[in-house]
Amino acid sequence: MIDGKALRFAAHRVETLRRLAQGEGVRMYEHLLVPVDGSELSDRAMTASIELARKLGARITGFIAEPFATPPPGIGLGYGAAVTQHDQAAQGHTRTVLGRFEQLCGEAGVAFASHATQASHIDDASTRRRMRRLSA
């Protein structure tokens, strides 16, 4: 039995072959998944990905993974408040970074979507699964 993913892949390949046979151009990349974190390197990745997307006619999804709160030693009952404060700061950081990316894409005329998650680190299995789904 053929699953939905295999069927979509086959349909995409058939469409690509049809375009090639008719002499139409085929876009190599239609969707760029760009992980960002607000650093200087991240800013350069935003700029470079926007330029590439403009040249390719691709869309961009900006992705950010914020860390979970790590309780400081001896915090005791104040842990809940510390987690809330951390989560609010992480959400603010996420809005700032992805909002800036969205603004830059808008100015360049590049379609943009965003996705944010929390993870203990980027190699977290659930984060890898989310990134694979986003890049499809």
PDB file of C-alpha atoms in Angstrom:
ATOM      1  CA  MET A   1       0.000   0.000   0.000  1.00  0.00           C
ATOM      2  CA  ILE A   2       1.323   3.464  -0.901  1.00  0.00           C
ATOM      3  CA  ASP A   3       1.195   6.073   1.845  1.00  0.00           C
ATOM      4  CA  GLY A   4       0.285   9.725   1.291  1.00  0.00           C
ATOM      5  CA  LYS A   5       3.865  10.962   1.483  1.00  0.00           C
ATOM      6  CA  ALA A   6       5.039   8.560  -1.219  1.00  0.00           C
ATOM      7  CA  LEU A   7       2.091   9.526  -3.390  1.00  0.00           C
ATOM      8  CA  ARG A   8       2.843  13.273  -3.051  1.00  0.00           C
ATOM      9  CA  PHE A   9       6.502  12.625  -3.881  1.00  0.00           C
ATOM     10  CA  ALA A  10       5.554  10.641  -6.997  1.00  0.00           C
ATOM     11  CA  ALA A  11       3.121  13.360  -8.109  1.00  0.00           C
ATOM     12  CA  HIS A  12       5.844  15.994  -7.643  1.00  0.00           C
ATOM     13  CA  ARG A  13       8.295  13.948  -9.728  1.00  0.00           C
ATOM     14  CA  VAL A  14       5.734  13.503 -12.514  1.00  0.00           C
ATOM     15  CA  GLU A  15       5.057  17.266 -12.535  1.00  0.00           C
ATOM     16  CA  THR A  16       8.805  17.986 -12.667  1.00  0.00           C
ATOM     17  CA  LEU A  17       9.261  15.625 -15.618  1.00  0.00           C
ATOM     18  CA  ARG A  18       6.266  17.223 -17.383  1.00  0.00           C
ATOM     19  CA  ARG A  19       7.784  20.687 -16.954  1.00  0.00           C
ATOM     20  CA  LEU A  20      11.148  19.507 -18.238  1.00  0.00           C
ATOM     21  CA  ALA A  21       9.542  17.835 -21.255  1.00  0.00           C
ATOM     22  CA  GLN A  22       7.711  21.068 -22.122  1.00  0.00           C
ATOM     23  CA  GLY A  23      10.873  23.126 -21.741  1.00  0.00           C
ATOM     24  CA  GLU A  24       9.637  24.953 -18.637  1.00  0.00           C
ATOM     25  CA  GLY A  25      11.991  25.978 -15.875  1.00  0.00           C
ATOM     26  CA  VAL A  26      11.990  23.899 -12.725  1.00  0.00           C
ATOM     27  CA  ARG A  27      12.673  25.541  -9.387  1.00  0.00           C
ATOM     28  CA  MET A  28      15.351  23.715  -7.467  1.00  0.00           C
ATOM     29  CA  TYR A  29      14.342  25.043  -4.044  1.00  0.00           C
ATOM     30  CA  GLU A  30      10.854  26.239  -3.258  1.00  0.00           C
ATOM     31  CA  HIS A  31      11.071  26.415   0.533  1.00  0.00           C
ATOM     32  CA  LEU A  32      13.965  27.414   2.783  1.00  0.00           C
ATOM     33  CA  LEU A  33      13.913  26.462   6.480  1.00  0.00           C
ATOM     34  CA  VAL A  34      16.161  28.944   8.303  1.00  0.00           C
ATOM     35  CA  PRO A  35      16.972  28.392  11.997  1.00  0.00           C
ATOM     36  CA  VAL A  36      17.604  31.668  13.837  1.00  0.00           C
ATOM     37  CA  ASP A  37      18.549  32.669  17.377  1.00  0.00           C
ATOM     38  CA  GLY A  38      19.109  36.431  17.313  1.00  0.00           C
ATOM     39  CA  SER A  39      22.914  36.240  17.117  1.00  0.00           C
ATOM     40  CA  GLU A  40      25.102  38.068  14.591  1.00  0.00           C
ATOM     41  CA  LEU A  41      25.514  34.826  12.640  1.00  0.00           C
ATOM     42  CA  SER A  42      21.742  34.434  12.651  1.00  0.00           C
ATOM     43  CA  ASP A  43      21.368  37.961  11.228  1.00  0.00           C
ATOM     44  CA  ARG A  44      23.734  37.051   8.400  1.00  0.00           C
ATOM     45  CA  ALA A  45      21.735  33.853   7.768  1.00  0.00           C
ATOM     46  CA  MET A  46      18.550  35.923   7.497  1.00  0.00           C
ATOM     47  CA  THR A  47      20.118  38.281   4.958  1.00  0.00           C
ATOM     48  CA  ALA A  48      21.659  35.474   2.891  1.00  0.00           C
ATOM     49  CA  SER A  49      18.490  33.341   2.914  1.00  0.00           C
ATOM     50  CA  ILE A  50      16.328  36.285   1.824  1.00  0.00           C
ATOM     51  CA  GLU A  51      18.658  37.004  -1.086  1.00  0.00           C
ATOM     52  CA  LEU A  52      18.667  33.327  -2.087  1.00  0.00           C
ATOM     53  CA  ALA A  53      14.872  33.076  -1.787  1.00  0.00           C
ATOM     54  CA  ARG A  54      14.448  36.153  -3.993  1.00  0.00           C
ATOM     55  CA  LYS A  55      16.681  34.644  -6.670  1.00  0.00           C
ATOM     56  CA  LEU A  56      14.953  31.259  -6.523  1.00  0.00           C
ATOM     57  CA  GLY A  57      11.384  32.462  -6.046  1.00  0.00           C
ATOM     58  CA  ALA A  58      11.268  30.448  -2.820  1.00  0.00           C
ATOM     59  CA  ARG A  59       9.451  31.029   0.446  1.00  0.00           C
ATOM     60  CA  ILE A  60      11.092  31.049   3.891  1.00  0.00           C
ATOM     61  CA  THR A  61      10.129  29.561   7.229  1.00  0.00           C
ATOM     62  CA  GLY A  62      12.036  31.058  10.137  1.00  0.00           C
ATOM     63  CA  PHE A  63      12.536  28.576  12.983  1.00  0.00           C
ATOM     64  CA  ILE A  64      13.639  29.273  16.542  1.00  0.00           C
ATOM     65  CA  ALA A  65      14.080  26.779  19.404  1.00  0.00           C
ATOM     66  CA  GLU A  66      14.139  28.404  22.837  1.00  0.00           C
ATOM     67  CA  PRO A  67      15.562  26.491  25.807  1.00  0.00           C
ATOM     68  CA  PHE A  68      13.446  25.245  28.697  1.00  0.00           C
ATOM     69  CA  ALA A  69      13.899  27.014  32.023  1.00  0.00           C
ATOM     70  CA  THR A  70      16.692  25.629  34.199  1.00  0.00           C
ATOM     71  CA  PRO A  71      15.934  26.091  37.872  1.00  0.00           C
ATOM     72  CA  PRO A  72      18.690  27.742  39.873  1.00  0.00           C
ATOM     73  CA  PRO A  73      19.843  25.789  42.933  1.00  0.00           C
ATOM     74  CA  GLY A  74      17.872  26.334  46.121  1.00  0.00           C
ATOM     75  CA  ILE A  75      14.957  28.154  44.496  1.00  0.00           C
ATOM     76  CA  GLY A  76      12.378  25.948  46.242  1.00  0.00           C
ATOM     77  CA  LEU A  77       8.810  27.196  45.972  1.00  0.00           C
ATOM     78  CA  GLY A  78       9.788  30.096  43.720  1.00  0.00           C
ATOM     79  CA  TYR A  79      10.421  27.688  40.831  1.00  0.00           C
ATOM     80  CA  GLY A  80       6.977  28.238  39.267  1.00  0.00           C
ATOM     81  CA  ALA A  81       7.478  31.997  39.182  1.00  0.00           C
ATOM     82  CA  ALA A  82      10.986  31.575  37.747  1.00  0.00           C
ATOM     83  CA  VAL A  83       9.659  29.316  34.975  1.00  0.00           C
ATOM     84  CA  THR A  84       6.905  31.809  34.151  1.00  0.00           C
ATOM     85  CA  GLN A  85       9.425  34.642  34.004  1.00  0.00           C
ATOM     86  CA  HIS A  86      11.750  32.593  31.785  1.00  0.00           C
ATOM     87  CA  ASP A  87       8.918  31.602  29.444  1.00  0.00           C
ATOM     88  CA  GLN A  88       7.790  35.227  29.106  1.00  0.00           C
ATOM     89  CA  ALA A  89      11.354  36.325  28.302  1.00  0.00           C
ATOM     90  CA  ALA A  90      11.721  33.497  25.761  1.00  0.00           C
ATOM     91  CA  GLN A  91       8.430  34.419  24.093  1.00  0.00           C
ATOM     92  CA  GLY A  92       9.503  38.059  23.882  1.00  0.00           C
ATOM     93  CA  HIS A  93      12.836  37.052  22.354  1.00  0.00           C
ATOM     94  CA  THR A  94      11.066  34.799  19.869  1.00  0.00           C
ATOM     95  CA  ARG A  95       8.647  37.565  18.822  1.00  0.00           C
ATOM     96  CA  THR A  96      11.533  40.011  18.392  1.00  0.00           C
ATOM     97  CA  VAL A  97      13.735  37.701  16.303  1.00  0.00           C
ATOM     98  CA  LEU A  98      10.990  36.227  14.111  1.00  0.00           C
ATOM     99  CA  GLY A  99       9.256  39.615  13.799  1.00  0.00           C
ATOM    100  CA  ARG A 100      12.458  41.152  12.479  1.00  0.00           C
ATOM    101  CA  PHE A 101      12.904  38.264  10.032  1.00  0.00           C
ATOM    102  CA  GLU A 102       9.307  38.683   8.861  1.00  0.00           C
ATOM    103  CA  GLN A 103       9.836  42.424   8.366  1.00  0.00           C
ATOM    104  CA  LEU A 104      12.996  41.855   6.295  1.00  0.00           C
ATOM    105  CA  CYS A 105      11.211  39.247   4.156  1.00  0.00           C
ATOM    106  CA  GLY A 106       8.257  41.587   3.650  1.00  0.00           C
ATOM    107  CA  GLU A 107      10.541  44.398   2.507  1.00  0.00           C
ATOM    108  CA  ALA A 108      12.178  42.006   0.028  1.00  0.00           C
ATOM    109  CA  GLY A 109       8.870  40.582  -1.216  1.00  0.00           C
ATOM    110  CA  VAL A 110       9.624  37.065   0.026  1.00  0.00           C
ATOM    111  CA  ALA A 111       6.835  34.893   1.474  1.00  0.00           C
ATOM    112  CA  PHE A 112       7.502  34.160   5.146  1.00  0.00           C
ATOM    113  CA  ALA A 113       6.144  31.865   7.838  1.00  0.00           C
ATOM    114  CA  SER A 114       7.499  31.263  11.310  1.00  0.00           C
ATOM    115  CA  HIS A 115       7.653  28.454  13.825  1.00  0.00           C
ATOM    116  CA  ALA A 116       8.888  28.449  17.411  1.00  0.00           C
ATOM    117  CA  THR A 117       9.327  25.674  19.940  1.00  0.00           C
ATOM    118  CA  GLN A 118      11.035  24.951  23.220  1.00  0.00           C
ATOM    119  CA  ALA A 119      13.660  22.238  23.435  1.00  0.00           C
ATOM    120  CA  SER A 120      16.402  21.155  25.800  1.00  0.00           C
ATOM    121  CA  HIS A 121      18.762  21.374  22.804  1.00  0.00           C
ATOM    122  CA  ILE A 122      18.466  21.331  19.032  1.00  0.00           C
ATOM    123  CA  ASP A 123      19.270  17.609  18.875  1.00  0.00           C
ATOM    124  CA  ASP A 124      16.102  16.841  20.823  1.00  0.00           C
ATOM    125  CA  ALA A 125      14.269  14.150  18.798  1.00  0.00           C
ATOM    126  CA  SER A 126      10.928  15.982  18.865  1.00  0.00           C
ATOM    127  CA  THR A 127      12.616  19.153  17.580  1.00  0.00           C
ATOM    128  CA  ARG A 128      14.210  17.224  14.707  1.00  0.00           C
ATOM    129  CA  ARG A 129      10.781  15.810  13.783  1.00  0.00           C
ATOM    130  CA  ARG A 130       9.233  19.324  13.789  1.00  0.00           C
ATOM    131  CA  MET A 131      12.032  20.632  11.579  1.00  0.00           C
ATOM    132  CA  ARG A 132      11.532  17.781   9.093  1.00  0.00           C
ATOM    133  CA  ARG A 133       7.775  18.482   8.919  1.00  0.00           C
ATOM    134  CA  LEU A 134       8.419  22.201   8.394  1.00  0.00           C
ATOM    135  CA  SER A 135      10.885  21.646   5.571  1.00  0.00           C
ATOM    136  CA  ALA A 136       8.468  19.456   3.586  1.00  0.00           C
TER     137      ALA A 136
END
